[in-house]
GROMACS .gro file of C-alpha atoms in nm:
model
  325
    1UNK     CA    1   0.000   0.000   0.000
    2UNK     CA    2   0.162   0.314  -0.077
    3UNK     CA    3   0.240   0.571   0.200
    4UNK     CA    4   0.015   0.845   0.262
    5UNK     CA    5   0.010   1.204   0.453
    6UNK     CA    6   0.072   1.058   0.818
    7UNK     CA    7   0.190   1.340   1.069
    8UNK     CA    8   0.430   1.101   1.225
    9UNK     CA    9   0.782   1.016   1.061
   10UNK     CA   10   0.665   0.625   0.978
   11UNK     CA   11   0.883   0.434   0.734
   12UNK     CA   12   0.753   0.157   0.487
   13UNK     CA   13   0.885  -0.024   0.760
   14UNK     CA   14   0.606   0.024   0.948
   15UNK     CA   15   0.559   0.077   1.346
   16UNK     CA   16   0.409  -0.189   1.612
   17UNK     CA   17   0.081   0.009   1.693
   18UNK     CA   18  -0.157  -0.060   1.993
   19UNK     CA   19  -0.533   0.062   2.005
   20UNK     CA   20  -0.783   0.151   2.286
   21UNK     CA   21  -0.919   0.392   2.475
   22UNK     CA   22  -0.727   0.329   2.801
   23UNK     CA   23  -0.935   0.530   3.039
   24UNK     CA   24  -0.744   0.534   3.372
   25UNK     CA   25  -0.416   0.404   3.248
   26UNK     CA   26  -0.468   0.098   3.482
   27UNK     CA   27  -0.248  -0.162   3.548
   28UNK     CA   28  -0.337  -0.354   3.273
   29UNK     CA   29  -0.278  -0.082   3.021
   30UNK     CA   30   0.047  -0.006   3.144
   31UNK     CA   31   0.127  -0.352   3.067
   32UNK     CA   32  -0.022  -0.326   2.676
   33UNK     CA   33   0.212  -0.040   2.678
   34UNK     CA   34   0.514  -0.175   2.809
   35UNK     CA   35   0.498  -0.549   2.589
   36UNK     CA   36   0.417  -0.272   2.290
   37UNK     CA   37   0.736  -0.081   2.403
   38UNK     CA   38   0.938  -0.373   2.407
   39UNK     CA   39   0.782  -0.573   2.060
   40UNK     CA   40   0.889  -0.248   1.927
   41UNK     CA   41   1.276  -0.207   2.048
   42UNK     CA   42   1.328  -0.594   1.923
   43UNK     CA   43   1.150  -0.487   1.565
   44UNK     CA   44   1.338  -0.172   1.582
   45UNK     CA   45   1.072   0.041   1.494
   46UNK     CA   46   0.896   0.311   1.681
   47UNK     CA   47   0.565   0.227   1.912
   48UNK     CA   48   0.255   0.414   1.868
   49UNK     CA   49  -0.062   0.408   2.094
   50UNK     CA   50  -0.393   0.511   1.875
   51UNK     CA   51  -0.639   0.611   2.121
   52UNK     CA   52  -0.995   0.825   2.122
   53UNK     CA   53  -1.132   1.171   2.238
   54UNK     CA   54  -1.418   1.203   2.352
   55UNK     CA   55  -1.463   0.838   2.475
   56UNK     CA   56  -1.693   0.647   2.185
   57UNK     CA   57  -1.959   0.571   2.402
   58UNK     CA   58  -2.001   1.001   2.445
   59UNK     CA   59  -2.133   0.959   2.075
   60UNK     CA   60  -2.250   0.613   1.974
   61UNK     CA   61  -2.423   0.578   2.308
   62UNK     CA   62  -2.412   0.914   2.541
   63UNK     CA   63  -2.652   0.766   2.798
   64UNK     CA   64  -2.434   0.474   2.856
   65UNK     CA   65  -2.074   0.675   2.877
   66UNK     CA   66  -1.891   0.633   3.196
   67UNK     CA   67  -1.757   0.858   3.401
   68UNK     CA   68  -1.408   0.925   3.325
   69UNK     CA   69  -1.111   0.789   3.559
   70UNK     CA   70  -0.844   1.014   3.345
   71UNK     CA   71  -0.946   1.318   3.171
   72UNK     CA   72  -0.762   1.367   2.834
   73UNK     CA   73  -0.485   1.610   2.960
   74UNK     CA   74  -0.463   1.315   3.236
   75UNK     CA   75  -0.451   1.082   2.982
   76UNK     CA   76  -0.172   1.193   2.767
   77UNK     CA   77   0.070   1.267   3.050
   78UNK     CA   78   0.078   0.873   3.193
   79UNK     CA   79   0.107   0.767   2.858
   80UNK     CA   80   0.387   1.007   2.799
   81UNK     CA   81   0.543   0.812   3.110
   82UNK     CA   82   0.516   0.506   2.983
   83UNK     CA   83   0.808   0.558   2.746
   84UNK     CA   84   0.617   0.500   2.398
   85UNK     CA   85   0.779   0.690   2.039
   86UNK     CA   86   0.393   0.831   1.955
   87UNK     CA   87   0.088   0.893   2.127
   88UNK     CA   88  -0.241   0.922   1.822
   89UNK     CA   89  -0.522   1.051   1.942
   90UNK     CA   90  -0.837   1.042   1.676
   91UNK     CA   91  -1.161   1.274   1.677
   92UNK     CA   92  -1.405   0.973   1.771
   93UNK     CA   93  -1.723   1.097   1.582
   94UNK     CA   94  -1.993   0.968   1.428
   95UNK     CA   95  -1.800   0.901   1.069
   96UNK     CA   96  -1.522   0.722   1.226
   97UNK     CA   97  -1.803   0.512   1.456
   98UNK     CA   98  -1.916   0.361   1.070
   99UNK     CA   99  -1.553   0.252   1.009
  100UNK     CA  100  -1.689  -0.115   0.947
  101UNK     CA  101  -1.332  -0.339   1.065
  102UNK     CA  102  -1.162  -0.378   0.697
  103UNK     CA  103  -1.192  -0.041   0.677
  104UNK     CA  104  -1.070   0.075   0.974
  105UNK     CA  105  -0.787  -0.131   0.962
  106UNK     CA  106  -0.682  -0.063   0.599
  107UNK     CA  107  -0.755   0.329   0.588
  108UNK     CA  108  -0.659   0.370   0.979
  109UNK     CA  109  -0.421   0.150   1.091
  110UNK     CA  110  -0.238   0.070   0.746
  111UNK     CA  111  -0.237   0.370   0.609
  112UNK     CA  112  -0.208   0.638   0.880
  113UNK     CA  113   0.007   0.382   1.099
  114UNK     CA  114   0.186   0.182   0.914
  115UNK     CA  115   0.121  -0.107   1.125
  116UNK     CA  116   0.401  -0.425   1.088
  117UNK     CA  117   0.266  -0.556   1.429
  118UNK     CA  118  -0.046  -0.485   1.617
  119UNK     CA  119  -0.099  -0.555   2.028
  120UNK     CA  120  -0.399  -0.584   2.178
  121UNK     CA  121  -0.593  -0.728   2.506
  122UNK     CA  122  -0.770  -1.069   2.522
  123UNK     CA  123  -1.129  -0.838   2.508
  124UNK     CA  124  -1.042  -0.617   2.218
  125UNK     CA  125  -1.330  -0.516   1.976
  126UNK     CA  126  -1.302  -0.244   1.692
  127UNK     CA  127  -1.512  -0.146   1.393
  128UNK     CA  128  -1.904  -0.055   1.405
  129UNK     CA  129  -2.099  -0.217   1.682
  130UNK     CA  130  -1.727  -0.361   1.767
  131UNK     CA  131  -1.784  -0.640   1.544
  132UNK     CA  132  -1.413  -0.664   1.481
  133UNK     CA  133  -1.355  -0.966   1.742
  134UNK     CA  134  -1.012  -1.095   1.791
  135UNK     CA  135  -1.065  -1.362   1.504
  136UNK     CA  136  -1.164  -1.119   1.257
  137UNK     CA  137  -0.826  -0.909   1.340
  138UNK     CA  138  -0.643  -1.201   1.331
  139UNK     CA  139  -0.824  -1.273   1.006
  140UNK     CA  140  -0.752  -0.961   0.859
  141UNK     CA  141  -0.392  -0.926   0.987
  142UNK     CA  142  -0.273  -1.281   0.798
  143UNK     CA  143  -0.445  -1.114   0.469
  144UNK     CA  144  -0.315  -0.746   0.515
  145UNK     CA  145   0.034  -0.906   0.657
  146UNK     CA  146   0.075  -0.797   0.990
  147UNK     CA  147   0.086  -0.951   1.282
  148UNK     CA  148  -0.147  -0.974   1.567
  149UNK     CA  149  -0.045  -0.968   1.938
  150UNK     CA  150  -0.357  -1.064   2.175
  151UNK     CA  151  -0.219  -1.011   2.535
  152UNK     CA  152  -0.427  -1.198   2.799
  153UNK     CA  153  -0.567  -0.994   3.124
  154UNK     CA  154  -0.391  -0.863   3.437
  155UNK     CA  155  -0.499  -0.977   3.757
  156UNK     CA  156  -0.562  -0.856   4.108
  157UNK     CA  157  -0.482  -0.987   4.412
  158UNK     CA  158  -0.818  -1.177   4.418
  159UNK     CA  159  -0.776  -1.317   4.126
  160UNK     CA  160  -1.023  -1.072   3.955
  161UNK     CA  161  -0.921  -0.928   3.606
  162UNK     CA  162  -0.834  -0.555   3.653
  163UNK     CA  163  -1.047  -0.317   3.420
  164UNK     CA  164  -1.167   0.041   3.476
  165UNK     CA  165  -1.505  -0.043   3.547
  166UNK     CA  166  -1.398  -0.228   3.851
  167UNK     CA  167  -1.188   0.042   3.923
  168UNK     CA  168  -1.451   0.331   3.864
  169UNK     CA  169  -1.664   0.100   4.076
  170UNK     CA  170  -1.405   0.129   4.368
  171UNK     CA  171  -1.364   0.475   4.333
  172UNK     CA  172  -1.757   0.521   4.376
  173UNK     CA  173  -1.771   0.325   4.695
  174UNK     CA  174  -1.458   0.538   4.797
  175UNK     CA  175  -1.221   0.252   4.833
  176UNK     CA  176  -0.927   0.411   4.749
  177UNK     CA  177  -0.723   0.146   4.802
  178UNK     CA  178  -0.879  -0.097   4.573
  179UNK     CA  179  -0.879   0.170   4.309
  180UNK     CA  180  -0.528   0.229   4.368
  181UNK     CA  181  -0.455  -0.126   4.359
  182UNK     CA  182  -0.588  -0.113   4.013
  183UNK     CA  183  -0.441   0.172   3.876
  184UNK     CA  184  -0.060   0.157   4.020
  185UNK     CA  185  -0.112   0.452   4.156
  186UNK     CA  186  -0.298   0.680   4.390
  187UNK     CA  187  -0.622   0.807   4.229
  188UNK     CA  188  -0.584   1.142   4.131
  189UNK     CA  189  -0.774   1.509   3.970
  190UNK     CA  190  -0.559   1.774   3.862
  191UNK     CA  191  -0.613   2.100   3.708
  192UNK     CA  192  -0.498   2.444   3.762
  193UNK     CA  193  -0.518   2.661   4.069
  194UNK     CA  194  -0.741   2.956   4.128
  195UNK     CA  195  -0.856   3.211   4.341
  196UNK     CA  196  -1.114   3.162   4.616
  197UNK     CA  197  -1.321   3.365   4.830
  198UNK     CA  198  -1.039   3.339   5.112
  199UNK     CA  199  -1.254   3.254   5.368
  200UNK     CA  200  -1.015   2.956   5.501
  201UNK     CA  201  -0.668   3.225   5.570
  202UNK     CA  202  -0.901   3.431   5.839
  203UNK     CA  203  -0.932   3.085   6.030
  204UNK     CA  204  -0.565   2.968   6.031
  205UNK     CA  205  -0.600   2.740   5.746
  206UNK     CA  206  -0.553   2.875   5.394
  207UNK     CA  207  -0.680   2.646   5.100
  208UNK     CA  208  -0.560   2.576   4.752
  209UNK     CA  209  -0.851   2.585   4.548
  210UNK     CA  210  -0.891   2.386   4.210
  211UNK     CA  211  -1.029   2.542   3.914
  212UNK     CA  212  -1.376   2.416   3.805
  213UNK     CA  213  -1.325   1.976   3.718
  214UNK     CA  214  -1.540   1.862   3.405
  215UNK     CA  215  -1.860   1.722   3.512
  216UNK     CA  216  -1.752   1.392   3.315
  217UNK     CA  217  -1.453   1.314   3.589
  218UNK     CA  218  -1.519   1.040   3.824
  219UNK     CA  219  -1.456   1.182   4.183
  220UNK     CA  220  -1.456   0.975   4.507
  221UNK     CA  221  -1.788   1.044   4.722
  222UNK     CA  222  -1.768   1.416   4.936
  223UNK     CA  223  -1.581   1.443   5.239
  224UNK     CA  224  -1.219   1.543   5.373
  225UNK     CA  225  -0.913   1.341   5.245
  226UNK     CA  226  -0.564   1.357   5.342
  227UNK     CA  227  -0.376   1.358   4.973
  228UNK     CA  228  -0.041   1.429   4.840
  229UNK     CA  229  -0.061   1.784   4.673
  230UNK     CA  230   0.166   1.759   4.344
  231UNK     CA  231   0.288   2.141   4.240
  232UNK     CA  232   0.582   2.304   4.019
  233UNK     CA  233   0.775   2.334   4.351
  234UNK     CA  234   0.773   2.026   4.485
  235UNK     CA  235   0.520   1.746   4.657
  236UNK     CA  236   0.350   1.858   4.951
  237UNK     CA  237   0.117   1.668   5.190
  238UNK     CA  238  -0.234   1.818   5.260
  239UNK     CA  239  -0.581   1.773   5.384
  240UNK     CA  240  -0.883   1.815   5.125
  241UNK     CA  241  -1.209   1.906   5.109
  242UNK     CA  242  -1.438   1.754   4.839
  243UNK     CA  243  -1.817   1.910   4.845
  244UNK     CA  244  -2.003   2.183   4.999
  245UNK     CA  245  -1.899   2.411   5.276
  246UNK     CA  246  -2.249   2.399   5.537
  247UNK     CA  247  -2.070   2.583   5.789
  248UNK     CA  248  -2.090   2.890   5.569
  249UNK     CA  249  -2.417   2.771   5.350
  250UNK     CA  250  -2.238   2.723   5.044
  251UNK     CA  251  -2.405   2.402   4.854
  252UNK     CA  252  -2.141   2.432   4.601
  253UNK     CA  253  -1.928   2.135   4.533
  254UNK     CA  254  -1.547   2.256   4.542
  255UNK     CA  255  -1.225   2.133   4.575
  256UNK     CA  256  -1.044   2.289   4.838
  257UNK     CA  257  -0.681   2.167   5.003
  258UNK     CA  258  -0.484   2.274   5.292
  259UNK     CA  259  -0.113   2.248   5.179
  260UNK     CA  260   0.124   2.144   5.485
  261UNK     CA  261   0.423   2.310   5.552
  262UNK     CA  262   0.424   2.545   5.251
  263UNK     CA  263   0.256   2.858   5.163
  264UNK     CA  264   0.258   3.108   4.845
  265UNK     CA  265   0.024   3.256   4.550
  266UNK     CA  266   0.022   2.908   4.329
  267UNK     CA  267  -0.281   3.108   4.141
  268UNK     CA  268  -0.216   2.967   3.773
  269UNK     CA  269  -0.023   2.696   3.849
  270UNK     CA  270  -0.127   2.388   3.771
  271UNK     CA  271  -0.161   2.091   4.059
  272UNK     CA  272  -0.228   1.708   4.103
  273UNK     CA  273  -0.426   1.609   4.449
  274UNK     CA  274  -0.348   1.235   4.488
  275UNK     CA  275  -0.613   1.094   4.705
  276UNK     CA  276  -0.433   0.906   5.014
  277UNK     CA  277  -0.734   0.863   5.298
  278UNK     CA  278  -1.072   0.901   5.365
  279UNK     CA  279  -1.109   1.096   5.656
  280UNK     CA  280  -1.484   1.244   5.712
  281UNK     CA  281  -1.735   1.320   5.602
  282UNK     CA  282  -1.917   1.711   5.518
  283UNK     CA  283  -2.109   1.874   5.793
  284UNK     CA  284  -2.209   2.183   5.926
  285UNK     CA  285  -2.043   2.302   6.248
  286UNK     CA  286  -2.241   2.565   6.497
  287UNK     CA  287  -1.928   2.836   6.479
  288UNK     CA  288  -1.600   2.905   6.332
  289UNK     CA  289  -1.412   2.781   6.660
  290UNK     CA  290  -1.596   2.436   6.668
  291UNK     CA  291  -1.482   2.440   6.306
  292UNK     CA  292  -1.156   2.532   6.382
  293UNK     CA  293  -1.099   2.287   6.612
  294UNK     CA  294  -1.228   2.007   6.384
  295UNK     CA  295  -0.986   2.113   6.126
  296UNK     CA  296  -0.685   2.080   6.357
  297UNK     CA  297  -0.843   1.690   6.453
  298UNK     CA  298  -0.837   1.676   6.071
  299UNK     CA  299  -0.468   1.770   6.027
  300UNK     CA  300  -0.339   1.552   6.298
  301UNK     CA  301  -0.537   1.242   6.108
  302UNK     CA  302  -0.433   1.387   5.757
  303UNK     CA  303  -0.045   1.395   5.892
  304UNK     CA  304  -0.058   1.076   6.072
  305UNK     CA  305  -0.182   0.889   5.738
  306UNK     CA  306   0.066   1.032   5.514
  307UNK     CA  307   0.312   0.911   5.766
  308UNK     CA  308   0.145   0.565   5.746
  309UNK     CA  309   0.120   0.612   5.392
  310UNK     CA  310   0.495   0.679   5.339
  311UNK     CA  311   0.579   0.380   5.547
  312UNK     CA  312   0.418   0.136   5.269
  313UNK     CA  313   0.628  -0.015   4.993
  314UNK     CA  314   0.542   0.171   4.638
  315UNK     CA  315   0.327   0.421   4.862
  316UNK     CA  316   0.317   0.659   4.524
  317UNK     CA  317   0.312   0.425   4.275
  318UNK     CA  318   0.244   0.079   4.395
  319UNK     CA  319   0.444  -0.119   4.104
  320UNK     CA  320   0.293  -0.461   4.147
  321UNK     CA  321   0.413  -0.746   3.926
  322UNK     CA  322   0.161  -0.816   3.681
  323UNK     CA  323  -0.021  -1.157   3.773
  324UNK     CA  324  -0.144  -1.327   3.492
  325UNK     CA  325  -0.398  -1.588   3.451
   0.00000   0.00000   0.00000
């Protein structure tokens, strides 16, 4: 097939390409990504990962689209980490949803990609309706002449297949460690700083606030967490506030943090809040000192689980060995 207009620096050669939508970045995607990374250094050719904004189920199915565990800028930066040549991402709309598999694969994946080898997971589907099973890939792959990597699941410690609906799940019930078992990684928002109405510096505790989250991020249920508080300067531990403020009668739902040990204008920057413990949850208090004192109660526990936190092996990124059926 002759080469076309990519955008990427492909050779006839071709690349060893991986698709999916790889919402969270779990643990099992991290291991797509590193078996693509490695296929690719023994080919010696580059790796590319072809994946989807919005998700598809935001336009072939809107009532049925999850929440999201990573939003796209969240996205893009773990799969930057995970050491791949090219990160793809396509418009998903309602054209590309038609792509029936043969063509998706001969005027996506050949053409635009150059695939010589493709990797996916054991439950891959592609083309409308996902009608493009494993065995029609696999099909097409011997008559197109590339090959087909199917990679089987990655397992939890209870022998359950990880996947980011069990994960979303966990993060809904406000497990946080399950999730984080999951993901390899504390669960995490991130966005930029901005101002507040400064309420929390007249009572001794300052906040961070974050600026407004997209309605279509998953967040753990309301309450105070302790969290690690990622910034341009450094990583900071904290105590958060996810939901409304009753004590002052605002319904709102914000995300407010209490940085330890460090304080400064961070209006702008941007900021990660890595969600460590469940402390409380929301409720009004009958004054600002009853308040105050709760907060200090709150700092102690926020401290004293960081401290517990630290003391765990992989406490930031929890790099379990992949355990495979």
């Amino acid at each position: 097939m002759p080469l076309v207009e990519r955008g990427l620096p492909l050779s006839e050669r071709g690349a060893v390409v991986t698709v999916g939508t790889f919402d969270g970045v779990h643990r099992g995607h991290r291991d797509v990504l590193a078996q693509l990374v490695e296929h690719a250094r023994h080919r010696d050719l580059p790796s590319v990962v072809v994946t989807f904004d919005p998700h598809p189920l935001e336009v072939v199915n809107p009532a049925a689209a999850p929440p999201l565990l990573t939003l796209h800028h969240e996205k893009l930066e773990l799969l930057a980490l995970a050491g791949v040549s090219y990160v793809a991402v396509l418009p998903f709309t309602e054209t590309l949803a038609g792509f029936d598999a043969d063509y998706f694969v001969d005027h996506v994946l050949r053409e635009r990609f150059a695939v010589s080898e493709l990797l996916v997971g054991h439950d891959h589907g592609f083309g409308r309706g996902r009608m493009g099973d494993i065995g029609v890939l696999r099909a097409l792959g011997r008559a197109r002449g590339f090959d087909v990597t199917v990679l089987p699941p990655v397992h939890a410690a209870d022998g359950t297949a990880i996947s980011s609906t069990a994960i979303r799940r966990a993060i809904t019930d406000g497990d946080l460690g399950r999730a984080a078992a999951g993901l390899g990684r504390r669960y995490a928002v991130s966005g930029m700083v901005v101002q507040g109405d400064q309420r929390g510096r007249t009572i001794g505790y300052p906040t961070l606030n974050l600026g407004p989250v997209s309605p279509r991020k998953l967040l753990p249920p309301d309450g105070v967490y302790a969290v690690r508080v990622q910034l341009p300067q450094g990583t900071f531990g904290g105590m958060l506030n996810l939901g409304p403020r009753p004590t002052f009668g605002d319904a709102g739902r914000r995300i407010e943090t209490h940085v330890f040990d460090a304080s400064q204008n961070w209006y702008g920057a941007p900021v990660r809040l890595d969600f460590v413990r469940y402390l409380r949850g929301t409720r009004p208090f009958p004054g600002i000192e009853a308040l105050r004192a709760q907060l200090a109660d709150d700092e102690q526990q926020a401290r004293d689980a960081l401290r517990v936190a630290d003391a765990e092996p992989g406490s930031d990124w929890l790099p379990h060995s992949p355990e495979r059926a």
